[in-house]
Amino acid sequence: MACLLETPIRMSVLSEVTASSRHYVDRLFDPDPQKVLQGVIDMKNAVIGNNKQKANLIVLGAVPRLLYLLQQETSSTELKTECAVVLGSLAMGTENNVKSLLDCHIIPALLQGLLSQDLKFIEACLRCLRTIFTSPVTPEELLYTDATVIPHLMALLGRSRYTQEYICQIFSHCCKAPDHQTILFNHGAVQNIAHLLTSVSYKVRMQALKCFSVLAFENPQVSMTLVNVLVDGELLPQIFVKMLQRDKPIEMQLTSAKCLTYMCRAGAIRTDDSCIVLKTLPCLVRMCSKERLLEERVEGAETLAYLIEPDVELQRIASITDHLIAMLADYFKYPSSVSAITDIKRLDHDLKHAHELRQAAFKLYASLGANDEDIRKKIIETENMMDRIVNGLSESSIKVRLAAVRCLHSLSRSVQQLRTSFQDHAVWKPLMKVLQNAPDEILVVASSMLCNLLLEFSPSKEPILESGAIELLCGLTQSENPALRVNGIWALMHIDKIMSTHGKQIMQAVTLILEGEHNIEVKEQTLCILANIADGTTAKELIMTNDDILQKIKYYMGHSHVKLQLAAMFCISNLIWNEEEGSQERQDKLRDIGIVDILHKLSQSPDTNLCDKAKTALQQYLA
Amino acid sequence: MSGQQQQQHHQQQQQQQLPAVAAAAVAPAPGVVLPAPTPVSAGSSPAGPAAVSPVGGAGSGGGGGSVGVGVGAGAAALLLHPPPPPPPPATAAPPPPPPPPPPPPATAAASPTPSISAAASSTGGATPAAAGSSAPAPFPHGDPALNEQEKELQRRLKRLYPAVDEQETPLPRSWSPKDKFSYIGLSQNNLRVHYKGHGKTPKDAASVRATHPIPAACGIYYFEVKIVSKGRDGYMGIGLSAQGVNMNRLPGWDKHSYGYHGDDGHSFCSSGTGQPYGPTFTTGDVIGCCVNLINNTCFYTKNGHSLGIAFTDLPPNLYPTVGLQTPGEVVDANFGQHPFVFDIEDYMREWRTKIQAQIDRFPIGDREGEWQTMIQKMVSSYLVHHGYCATAEAFARSTDQTVLEELASIKNRQRIQKLVLAGRMGEAIETTQQLYPSLLERNPNLLFTLKVRQFIEMVNGTDSEVRCLGGRSPKSQDSYPVSPRPFSSPSMSPSHGMNIHSLASGKGNATHFSGFESCSNGVISNKAHQSYCHSKHQSTSLNVPELNSINVSRSQQINSFTSNDVDMETDHYSNGVGETSSNGFLNGSSKHDHEMEECDTEMEVDSNHLRRQLCGGSQAAIERMIHFGRELQAMSEQLRRECGKNTANKKMLKDAFSLLAYSDPWSSPVGNQLDPIQREPVCSALNSAILETHNLPKQPPLALAMGQATQCLGLMARSGIGSCAFATVEDYLH
């Protein structure tokens, strides 16, 4: 809303800067400090809730003067405080206001102000900092540039309930990356903030709770610490559970459910702990209900999807709780036809959240159906669900498309569904479309799904191949993203006689991956692919004639990582297997490049698995 | 099964009874089929699903402050005032001081709240049984473990359903041996149900209902059933049904019958065909059934997990019901005997909060200040009614109100009331006749009542006519030790007051307050007002701290309805006689009133006596009393001639005269008439009559409003409006 107003205001400012606005700024330059103070106070009263006035004053250069007065040693504390209040009020306006303030280097000035002894002034600075840091235009890094800031903020936590509220709010907004978590953690955030959870002030409790949710997110170190923290003789998880109670404000229930979810996902709380099974999960399901606000429903579904993702038992419980699967179907009904007619405001609100709702529902369906066949069936049998997901594949919002692909991928793990629903709804068609020119994050999931659709028993296999999948997959094998390359090769492998037609591209992709700096898992997968390829005659030839590849295999046989050694050994075994055509020549060639020596070495390996494999391979030579 | 056999069976079952095992929190549901191994494992999709990470994870804060509820300032005025006090119950009157008379036989029955005494619990819900309900006493006496279980049940039910008056609507505690099909067997104190029919066709289905329907005043009701064995086919139904629904069926199949069935997981809503509802259930599962009597819905739980709404638009007065259909099926009910697997109290908390928010947000008129003015008027009229003139004056001054009644008039009433409450009836009548010459002439029945009271006070030795004859009344006779609220009682008109009171006291602390739509707005008070009200009180320059300290000591023996005003009075009447009380009367307003001081000194004299004697022990006084009795008899006859028969008057006189039949009237069966607390209704009737002559209400609007609210909650409970469970008048009185 505010942004829309911005342009006209600017224009009006240029043309008709009101005399009164200028008057306010002029008074800041009065030689009499008493008059300056009165001027600032009058300015404060003039700008409250008046975005136009705020913009005027900024254009007229009030900010640098206010900052000057705020930092000036000769200014009285009262004047400094009033300046901070006015600046805070300006920051409350539009995003452009905040940008202007940032351009004037307001943050260092306010942080400097925190060193004052005067509590009122400190609170005013913190309130202004809070407003600025919670704005989306402020880079959170600004909080961490000066290393002394965080410890000082920690120390200020003890000063008053306002410092507590503002500082916690700043932390929870500026903690967006693992290194932020680490900095805050190392400065004792957990100990300093934990006792605020029992504060008498609701706002303090709430902001402290938010701090813990961002600190614990994907952070085992913080999470493991949190489970053992005692506040007033109670363990932190117990306190979170109390905050989940159904008579607590929704915001509090939702945030404490997030805390417990993140702690669980970080491994600090077991997935079968009653606080997860009987408290957190039901609470998150409730957050998905129709009674909740759209924002709450989005957050609830996303958090629940994250909580149950790795655990089939939680998926089963969630699937029977409060008709969740049917409840989620309602996420697709925005904007409803009723809202369009009756209420424009409501329509606007619905439209804004429609995408978010759909992607949240897809994510949660993906998690629900990740492992259990019955749940997948229930999801697919939900009213028009396959249509909805398929439609989701072609939505404009990338977030929705990604979530829809994830959801389909999860459902495509079912053989039965592959043969029925997926075929009935010709899922492969929109999928192939998604695969064209999609960003990598979508491609990774979509190509994974394609792998499933290309399996031998999948009825979609033929039409997919006919619609040019091979070219597409070959394209993937050349991608810079190793995950995509592996998926590409993996999908290709399921195609009959692929080596005779596209052997070259595949070998090239394999070489690229094996050469590149990729993680162990990717390389292991690739070597396995190679081993699989080495099962067919054409492919064997392709490998044997490719010295490059042979050298790679040899290299990985001597790799420090056992998994990779084993995978390379698979390739060798397949190549030298006696009963197959041309095995003699391959054995000889491999002996020439020194494979036998390595096999002897490996047969002495302390790893029994590797040792056995090496011995078996050597026997092929003896026979 | 004959009664005798059944009895034996009971005992056997008791021996066998094991402590109930709470079901494992997350017992794996055997009904859920394990997923078939999927050939397309994660391994075959190398990239796997990317992690779903909630977007808001890095802390996108929802703005929104707390839901602050602040209603205008005026509302709290109510908070410092007591609810309408119970009129002195004839049977439960506190015994006069030494020597204590033998307790009247009915005293125990009048105990307002069902006590959790050992006797009550050992008979398993003795309260309803004693009240004449048909509740069977399911447990023989003597088993300590059973008693313990009963006590726990009682405690849990009291905690879960504090608003339920079990005298009126007993809670289900077990299955009914009378209300079941013959294929159903009951054991383990009628909590275990087993199937004993053939189980060949659906025609062999059999159900059992609980002993009582679910009272609406529960607000939220919950029970659980553990599947001990699914038997042959596991055709078990758990649900609700109305009285009279065919028991040769599973719950849900018929009109006014609702069930959730284990074999298919379907819900049956008064229909032979089910709707897909939830998972199946089988041996080891614990199924819960929750009835929401506020929105008339029902949901089930399985092993502590809510399965979502199953039924809507439920009719009232449903009974918990289970039905079985094949041999070997056994289920155990938990009506509160053990902790529930599902956290029902959390769900109740949510609804309590909802109802209370509804009350707090109730619209109180759009014109600004109107609400506050109304509350102030209520407070002011309350003060005036009871004659707290100084407080009333100060309150009116600081709230810019006009007091309808003249100050002198208030003081006059105050004087008369004081005389009545001191037992000085002769003076009271005389003063009334002086000040309101035609009042008693026009109310011969009232005059008669006053005179009868005067006669009683003569016997007591307190009336001025006998006192001037040298009679001295012992301290105990004149003091006013037990009544906590001498002035609150007069606030109720006898007719309406009795009614409200029987209700309020019957419920004990479980009176409710809700459903504001249907009751007067004026009743609703609000905590936001408390501070306001307080400050007003202080502005009357009362010594509040001191009064409060009295409050504290007193409230222990009184009850929780204490408030400043009331206790000021209490202080005076209970202690004023015994001490050299210069406290003055009625908030110090009459401190400088000569007449009153006189009064006090006189009363002091009385306090030195130790023994009780008829008419204070003076022969002349006794003669005067007998003479007065004759006059009274004559008056009664005259009244009858003029106004026709009046049984109330007749009884009143008979009771009063009966006092003379005993050598020690105080400890006689009619002795309670001598109790000072009996002055209250008389005082109240007189005060109301005086007010009526001034065209002022017989009782203060505040008391009326609170009475209405209390009444309204009771009415809601009886009309099946469950929200009455989550609001009590008491919640708004402190």
mmCIF file with all atom_site columns, N, CA and C in Angstrom, chain B residues 8-53:
data_model
loop_
_atom_site.group_PDB
_atom_site.id
_atom_site.type_symbol
_atom_site.label_atom_id
_atom_site.label_alt_id
_atom_site.label_comp_id
_atom_site.label_asym_id
_atom_site.label_entity_id
_atom_site.label_seq_id
_atom_site.pdbx_PDB_ins_code
_atom_site.Cartn_x
_atom_site.Cartn_y
_atom_site.Cartn_z
_atom_site.occupancy
_atom_site.B_iso_or_equiv
_atom_site.pdbx_formal_charge
_atom_site.auth_seq_id
_atom_site.auth_comp_id
_atom_site.auth_asym_id
_atom_site.auth_atom_id
_atom_site.pdbx_PDB_model_num
ATOM 1   N N  . GLN B 1 8  ? -22.999 -61.199 42.935 1.00 0.00 ? 8  GLN B N  1
ATOM 2   C CA . GLN B 1 8  ? -21.827 -62.066 43.046 1.00 0.00 ? 8  GLN B CA 1
ATOM 3   C C  . GLN B 1 8  ? -20.814 -61.718 41.963 1.00 0.00 ? 8  GLN B C  1
ATOM 4   N N  . HIS B 1 9  ? -21.392 -61.562 40.830 1.00 0.00 ? 9  HIS B N  1
ATOM 5   C CA . HIS B 1 9  ? -20.544 -61.265 39.696 1.00 0.00 ? 9  HIS B CA 1
ATOM 6   C C  . HIS B 1 9  ? -19.717 -60.017 39.954 1.00 0.00 ? 9  HIS B C  1
ATOM 7   N N  . HIS B 1 10 ? -20.394 -59.041 40.484 1.00 0.00 ? 10 HIS B N  1
ATOM 8   C CA . HIS B 1 10 ? -19.696 -57.806 40.834 1.00 0.00 ? 10 HIS B CA 1
ATOM 9   C C  . HIS B 1 10 ? -18.489 -58.070 41.672 1.00 0.00 ? 10 HIS B C  1
ATOM 10  N N  . GLN B 1 11 ? -18.744 -58.869 42.695 1.00 0.00 ? 11 GLN B N  1
ATOM 11  C CA . GLN B 1 11 ? -17.663 -59.073 43.643 1.00 0.00 ? 11 GLN B CA 1
ATOM 12  C C  . GLN B 1 11 ? -16.504 -59.798 42.998 1.00 0.00 ? 11 GLN B C  1
ATOM 13  N N  . GLN B 1 12 ? -16.868 -60.746 42.201 1.00 0.00 ? 12 GLN B N  1
ATOM 14  C CA . GLN B 1 12 ? -15.791 -61.466 41.503 1.00 0.00 ? 12 GLN B CA 1
ATOM 15  C C  . GLN B 1 12 ? -14.976 -60.493 40.670 1.00 0.00 ? 12 GLN B C  1
ATOM 16  N N  . GLN B 1 13 ? -15.715 -59.690 39.970 1.00 0.00 ? 13 GLN B N  1
ATOM 17  C CA . GLN B 1 13 ? -15.029 -58.785 39.063 1.00 0.00 ? 13 GLN B CA 1
ATOM 18  C C  . GLN B 1 13 ? -14.120 -57.851 39.833 1.00 0.00 ? 13 GLN B C  1
ATOM 19  N N  . GLN B 1 14 ? -14.585 -57.513 40.995 1.00 0.00 ? 14 GLN B N  1
ATOM 20  C CA . GLN B 1 14 ? -13.744 -56.615 41.764 1.00 0.00 ? 14 GLN B CA 1
ATOM 21  C C  . GLN B 1 14 ? -12.403 -57.231 42.080 1.00 0.00 ? 14 GLN B C  1
ATOM 22  N N  . GLN B 1 15 ? -12.469 -58.504 42.409 1.00 0.00 ? 15 GLN B N  1
ATOM 23  C CA . GLN B 1 15 ? -11.226 -59.193 42.731 1.00 0.00 ? 15 GLN B CA 1
ATOM 24  C C  . GLN B 1 15 ? -10.271 -59.145 41.544 1.00 0.00 ? 15 GLN B C  1
ATOM 25  N N  . GLN B 1 16 ? -10.899 -59.308 40.408 1.00 0.00 ? 16 GLN B N  1
ATOM 26  C CA . GLN B 1 16 ? -10.041 -59.404 39.232 1.00 0.00 ? 16 GLN B CA 1
ATOM 27  C C  . GLN B 1 16 ? -9.531  -58.062 38.761 1.00 0.00 ? 16 GLN B C  1
ATOM 28  N N  . GLN B 1 17 ? -10.201 -57.054 39.228 1.00 0.00 ? 17 GLN B N  1
ATOM 29  C CA . GLN B 1 17 ? -9.912  -55.789 38.567 1.00 0.00 ? 17 GLN B CA 1
ATOM 30  C C  . GLN B 1 17 ? -8.467  -55.370 38.691 1.00 0.00 ? 17 GLN B C  1
ATOM 31  N N  . LEU B 1 18 ? -7.907  -55.036 37.609 1.00 0.00 ? 18 LEU B N  1
ATOM 32  C CA . LEU B 1 18 ? -6.519  -54.598 37.570 1.00 0.00 ? 18 LEU B CA 1
ATOM 33  C C  . LEU B 1 18 ? -6.518  -53.094 37.461 1.00 0.00 ? 18 LEU B C  1
ATOM 34  N N  . PRO B 1 19 ? -5.444  -52.517 37.898 1.00 0.00 ? 19 PRO B N  1
ATOM 35  C CA . PRO B 1 19 ? -5.347  -51.077 37.670 1.00 0.00 ? 19 PRO B CA 1
ATOM 36  C C  . PRO B 1 19 ? -5.360  -50.828 36.166 1.00 0.00 ? 19 PRO B C  1
ATOM 37  N N  . ALA B 1 20 ? -6.113  -49.863 35.777 1.00 0.00 ? 20 ALA B N  1
ATOM 38  C CA . ALA B 1 20 ? -6.229  -49.623 34.342 1.00 0.00 ? 20 ALA B CA 1
ATOM 39  C C  . ALA B 1 20 ? -4.902  -49.162 33.782 1.00 0.00 ? 20 ALA B C  1
ATOM 40  N N  . VAL B 1 21 ? -4.592  -49.676 32.671 1.00 0.00 ? 21 VAL B N  1
ATOM 41  C CA . VAL B 1 21 ? -3.334  -49.295 32.037 1.00 0.00 ? 21 VAL B CA 1
ATOM 42  C C  . VAL B 1 21 ? -3.649  -48.221 31.020 1.00 0.00 ? 21 VAL B C  1
ATOM 43  N N  . ALA B 1 22 ? -2.991  -47.130 31.151 1.00 0.00 ? 22 ALA B N  1
ATOM 44  C CA . ALA B 1 22 ? -3.183  -46.080 30.147 1.00 0.00 ? 22 ALA B CA 1
ATOM 45  C C  . ALA B 1 22 ? -2.601  -46.577 28.844 1.00 0.00 ? 22 ALA B C  1
ATOM 46  N N  . ALA B 1 23 ? -3.324  -46.380 27.800 1.00 0.00 ? 23 ALA B N  1
ATOM 47  C CA . ALA B 1 23 ? -2.847  -46.871 26.509 1.00 0.00 ? 23 ALA B CA 1
ATOM 48  C C  . ALA B 1 23 ? -1.568  -46.151 26.129 1.00 0.00 ? 23 ALA B C  1
ATOM 49  N N  . ALA B 1 24 ? -0.733  -46.871 25.456 1.00 0.00 ? 24 ALA B N  1
ATOM 50  C CA . ALA B 1 24 ? 0.511   -46.265 25.006 1.00 0.00 ? 24 ALA B CA 1
ATOM 51  C C  . ALA B 1 24 ? 0.164   -45.038 24.190 1.00 0.00 ? 24 ALA B C  1
ATOM 52  N N  . ALA B 1 25 ? 0.977   -44.037 24.373 1.00 0.00 ? 25 ALA B N  1
ATOM 53  C CA . ALA B 1 25 ? 0.637   -42.764 23.765 1.00 0.00 ? 25 ALA B CA 1
ATOM 54  C C  . ALA B 1 25 ? 0.471   -42.881 22.258 1.00 0.00 ? 25 ALA B C  1
ATOM 55  N N  . VAL B 1 26 ? 1.364   -43.551 21.630 1.00 0.00 ? 26 VAL B N  1
ATOM 56  C CA . VAL B 1 26 ? 1.277   -43.640 20.178 1.00 0.00 ? 26 VAL B CA 1
ATOM 57  C C  . VAL B 1 26 ? 1.284   -45.095 19.775 1.00 0.00 ? 26 VAL B C  1
ATOM 58  N N  . ALA B 1 27 ? 0.351   -45.807 20.294 1.00 0.00 ? 27 ALA B N  1
ATOM 59  C CA . ALA B 1 27 ? 0.325   -47.204 19.910 1.00 0.00 ? 27 ALA B CA 1
ATOM 60  C C  . ALA B 1 27 ? 0.185   -47.288 18.400 1.00 0.00 ? 27 ALA B C  1
ATOM 61  N N  . PRO B 1 28 ? 1.027   -48.049 17.786 1.00 0.00 ? 28 PRO B N  1
ATOM 62  C CA . PRO B 1 28 ? 0.891   -48.166 16.338 1.00 0.00 ? 28 PRO B CA 1
ATOM 63  C C  . PRO B 1 28 ? -0.482  -48.747 16.041 1.00 0.00 ? 28 PRO B C  1
ATOM 64  N N  . ALA B 1 29 ? -1.118  -48.179 15.084 1.00 0.00 ? 29 ALA B N  1
ATOM 65  C CA . ALA B 1 29 ? -2.459  -48.631 14.783 1.00 0.00 ? 29 ALA B CA 1
ATOM 66  C C  . ALA B 1 29 ? -2.395  -49.845 13.880 1.00 0.00 ? 29 ALA B C  1
ATOM 67  N N  . PRO B 1 30 ? -2.765  -50.981 14.411 1.00 0.00 ? 30 PRO B N  1
ATOM 68  C CA . PRO B 1 30 ? -2.666  -52.182 13.590 1.00 0.00 ? 30 PRO B CA 1
ATOM 69  C C  . PRO B 1 30 ? -3.602  -52.135 12.397 1.00 0.00 ? 30 PRO B C  1
ATOM 70  N N  . GLY B 1 31 ? -4.594  -51.272 12.490 1.00 0.00 ? 31 GLY B N  1
ATOM 71  C CA . GLY B 1 31 ? -5.539  -51.192 11.390 1.00 0.00 ? 31 GLY B CA 1
ATOM 72  C C  . GLY B 1 31 ? -4.925  -50.567 10.146 1.00 0.00 ? 31 GLY B C  1
ATOM 73  N N  . VAL B 1 32 ? -3.884  -49.828 10.365 1.00 0.00 ? 32 VAL B N  1
ATOM 74  C CA . VAL B 1 32 ? -3.282  -49.155 9.227  1.00 0.00 ? 32 VAL B CA 1
ATOM 75  C C  . VAL B 1 32 ? -2.342  -50.127 8.527  1.00 0.00 ? 32 VAL B C  1
ATOM 76  N N  . VAL B 1 33 ? -2.624  -50.375 7.319  1.00 0.00 ? 33 VAL B N  1
ATOM 77  C CA . VAL B 1 33 ? -1.830  -51.350 6.581  1.00 0.00 ? 33 VAL B CA 1
ATOM 78  C C  . VAL B 1 33 ? -0.463  -50.755 6.274  1.00 0.00 ? 33 VAL B C  1
ATOM 79  N N  . LEU B 1 34 ? 0.518   -51.554 6.489  1.00 0.00 ? 34 LEU B N  1
ATOM 80  C CA . LEU B 1 34 ? 1.866   -51.058 6.210  1.00 0.00 ? 34 LEU B CA 1
ATOM 81  C C  . LEU B 1 34 ? 2.039   -50.914 4.702  1.00 0.00 ? 34 LEU B C  1
ATOM 82  N N  . PRO B 1 35 ? 2.812   -49.971 4.338  1.00 0.00 ? 35 PRO B N  1
ATOM 83  C CA . PRO B 1 35 ? 2.928   -49.725 2.903  1.00 0.00 ? 35 PRO B CA 1
ATOM 84  C C  . PRO B 1 35 ? 3.640   -50.871 2.208  1.00 0.00 ? 35 PRO B C  1
ATOM 85  N N  . ALA B 1 36 ? 3.184   -51.160 1.049  1.00 0.00 ? 36 ALA B N  1
ATOM 86  C CA . ALA B 1 36 ? 3.859   -52.189 0.274  1.00 0.00 ? 36 ALA B CA 1
ATOM 87  C C  . ALA B 1 36 ? 5.250   -51.682 -0.068 1.00 0.00 ? 36 ALA B C  1
ATOM 88  N N  . PRO B 1 37 ? 6.195   -52.587 -0.093 1.00 0.00 ? 37 PRO B N  1
ATOM 89  C CA . PRO B 1 37 ? 7.542   -52.137 -0.426 1.00 0.00 ? 37 PRO B CA 1
ATOM 90  C C  . PRO B 1 37 ? 7.506   -51.463 -1.802 1.00 0.00 ? 37 PRO B C  1
ATOM 91  N N  . THR B 1 38 ? 8.030   -50.317 -1.871 1.00 0.00 ? 38 THR B N  1
ATOM 92  C CA . THR B 1 38 ? 7.968   -49.611 -3.137 1.00 0.00 ? 38 THR B CA 1
ATOM 93  C C  . THR B 1 38 ? 9.259   -49.832 -3.897 1.00 0.00 ? 38 THR B C  1
ATOM 94  N N  . PRO B 1 39 ? 9.149   -50.379 -5.054 1.00 0.00 ? 39 PRO B N  1
ATOM 95  C CA . PRO B 1 39 ? 10.346  -50.648 -5.846 1.00 0.00 ? 39 PRO B CA 1
ATOM 96  C C  . PRO B 1 39 ? 11.083  -49.353 -6.176 1.00 0.00 ? 39 PRO B C  1
ATOM 97  N N  . VAL B 1 40 ? 10.314  -48.308 -6.289 1.00 0.00 ? 40 VAL B N  1
ATOM 98  C CA . VAL B 1 40 ? 10.959  -47.051 -6.610 1.00 0.00 ? 40 VAL B CA 1
ATOM 99  C C  . VAL B 1 40 ? 11.406  -46.432 -5.304 1.00 0.00 ? 40 VAL B C  1
ATOM 100 N N  . SER B 1 41 ? 12.474  -46.922 -4.783 1.00 0.00 ? 41 SER B N  1
ATOM 101 C CA . SER B 1 41 ? 12.920  -46.430 -3.494 1.00 0.00 ? 41 SER B CA 1
ATOM 102 C C  . SER B 1 41 ? 13.681  -45.136 -3.698 1.00 0.00 ? 41 SER B C  1
ATOM 103 N N  . ALA B 1 42 ? 14.036  -44.571 -2.582 1.00 0.00 ? 42 ALA B N  1
ATOM 104 C CA . ALA B 1 42 ? 14.762  -43.311 -2.672 1.00 0.00 ? 42 ALA B CA 1
ATOM 105 C C  . ALA B 1 42 ? 16.027  -43.482 -3.502 1.00 0.00 ? 42 ALA B C  1
ATOM 106 N N  . GLY B 1 43 ? 16.573  -44.651 -3.413 1.00 0.00 ? 43 GLY B N  1
ATOM 107 C CA . GLY B 1 43 ? 17.818  -44.879 -4.131 1.00 0.00 ? 43 GLY B CA 1
ATOM 108 C C  . GLY B 1 43 ? 17.673  -44.749 -5.635 1.00 0.00 ? 43 GLY B C  1
ATOM 109 N N  . SER B 1 44 ? 16.502  -45.081 -6.108 1.00 0.00 ? 44 SER B N  1
ATOM 110 C CA . SER B 1 44 ? 16.347  -45.035 -7.544 1.00 0.00 ? 44 SER B CA 1
ATOM 111 C C  . SER B 1 44 ? 16.038  -43.627 -8.025 1.00 0.00 ? 44 SER B C  1
ATOM 112 N N  . SER B 1 45 ? 15.753  -42.763 -7.103 1.00 0.00 ? 45 SER B N  1
ATOM 113 C CA . SER B 1 45 ? 15.593  -41.372 -7.517 1.00 0.00 ? 45 SER B CA 1
ATOM 114 C C  . SER B 1 45 ? 16.726  -40.617 -6.871 1.00 0.00 ? 45 SER B C  1
ATOM 115 N N  . PRO B 1 46 ? 17.798  -40.604 -7.499 1.00 0.00 ? 46 PRO B N  1
ATOM 116 C CA . PRO B 1 46 ? 19.018  -40.211 -6.844 1.00 0.00 ? 46 PRO B CA 1
ATOM 117 C C  . PRO B 1 46 ? 18.950  -38.863 -6.130 1.00 0.00 ? 46 PRO B C  1
ATOM 118 N N  . ALA B 1 47 ? 18.302  -37.939 -6.701 1.00 0.00 ? 47 ALA B N  1
ATOM 119 C CA . ALA B 1 47 ? 18.348  -36.636 -6.075 1.00 0.00 ? 47 ALA B CA 1
ATOM 120 C C  . ALA B 1 47 ? 17.446  -36.550 -4.861 1.00 0.00 ? 47 ALA B C  1
ATOM 121 N N  . GLY B 1 48 ? 16.458  -37.404 -4.840 1.00 0.00 ? 48 GLY B N  1
ATOM 122 C CA . GLY B 1 48 ? 15.560  -37.393 -3.702 1.00 0.00 ? 48 GLY B CA 1
ATOM 123 C C  . GLY B 1 48 ? 14.803  -36.082 -3.661 1.00 0.00 ? 48 GLY B C  1
ATOM 124 N N  . PRO B 1 49 ? 13.867  -36.020 -2.769 1.00 0.00 ? 49 PRO B N  1
ATOM 125 C CA . PRO B 1 49 ? 13.139  -34.754 -2.677 1.00 0.00 ? 49 PRO B CA 1
ATOM 126 C C  . PRO B 1 49 ? 13.994  -33.724 -1.958 1.00 0.00 ? 49 PRO B C  1
ATOM 127 N N  . ALA B 1 50 ? 14.009  -32.580 -2.466 1.00 0.00 ? 50 ALA B N  1
ATOM 128 C CA . ALA B 1 50 ? 14.736  -31.533 -1.764 1.00 0.00 ? 50 ALA B CA 1
ATOM 129 C C  . ALA B 1 50 ? 14.017  -31.251 -0.460 1.00 0.00 ? 50 ALA B C  1
ATOM 130 N N  . ALA B 1 51 ? 14.779  -30.844 0.502  1.00 0.00 ? 51 ALA B N  1
ATOM 131 C CA . ALA B 1 51 ? 14.195  -30.662 1.826  1.00 0.00 ? 51 ALA B CA 1
ATOM 132 C C  . ALA B 1 51 ? 13.133  -29.572 1.794  1.00 0.00 ? 51 ALA B C  1
ATOM 133 N N  . VAL B 1 52 ? 12.066  -29.875 2.468  1.00 0.00 ? 52 VAL B N  1
ATOM 134 C CA . VAL B 1 52 ? 11.037  -28.865 2.587  1.00 0.00 ? 52 VAL B CA 1
ATOM 135 C C  . VAL B 1 52 ? 11.414  -28.019 3.776  1.00 0.00 ? 52 VAL B C  1
ATOM 136 N N  . SER B 1 53 ? 11.688  -26.803 3.554  1.00 0.00 ? 53 SER B N  1
ATOM 137 C CA . SER B 1 53 ? 11.975  -25.995 4.727  1.00 0.00 ? 53 SER B CA 1
ATOM 138 C C  . SER B 1 53 ? 11.008  -24.841 4.756  1.00 0.00 ? 53 SER B C  1
#
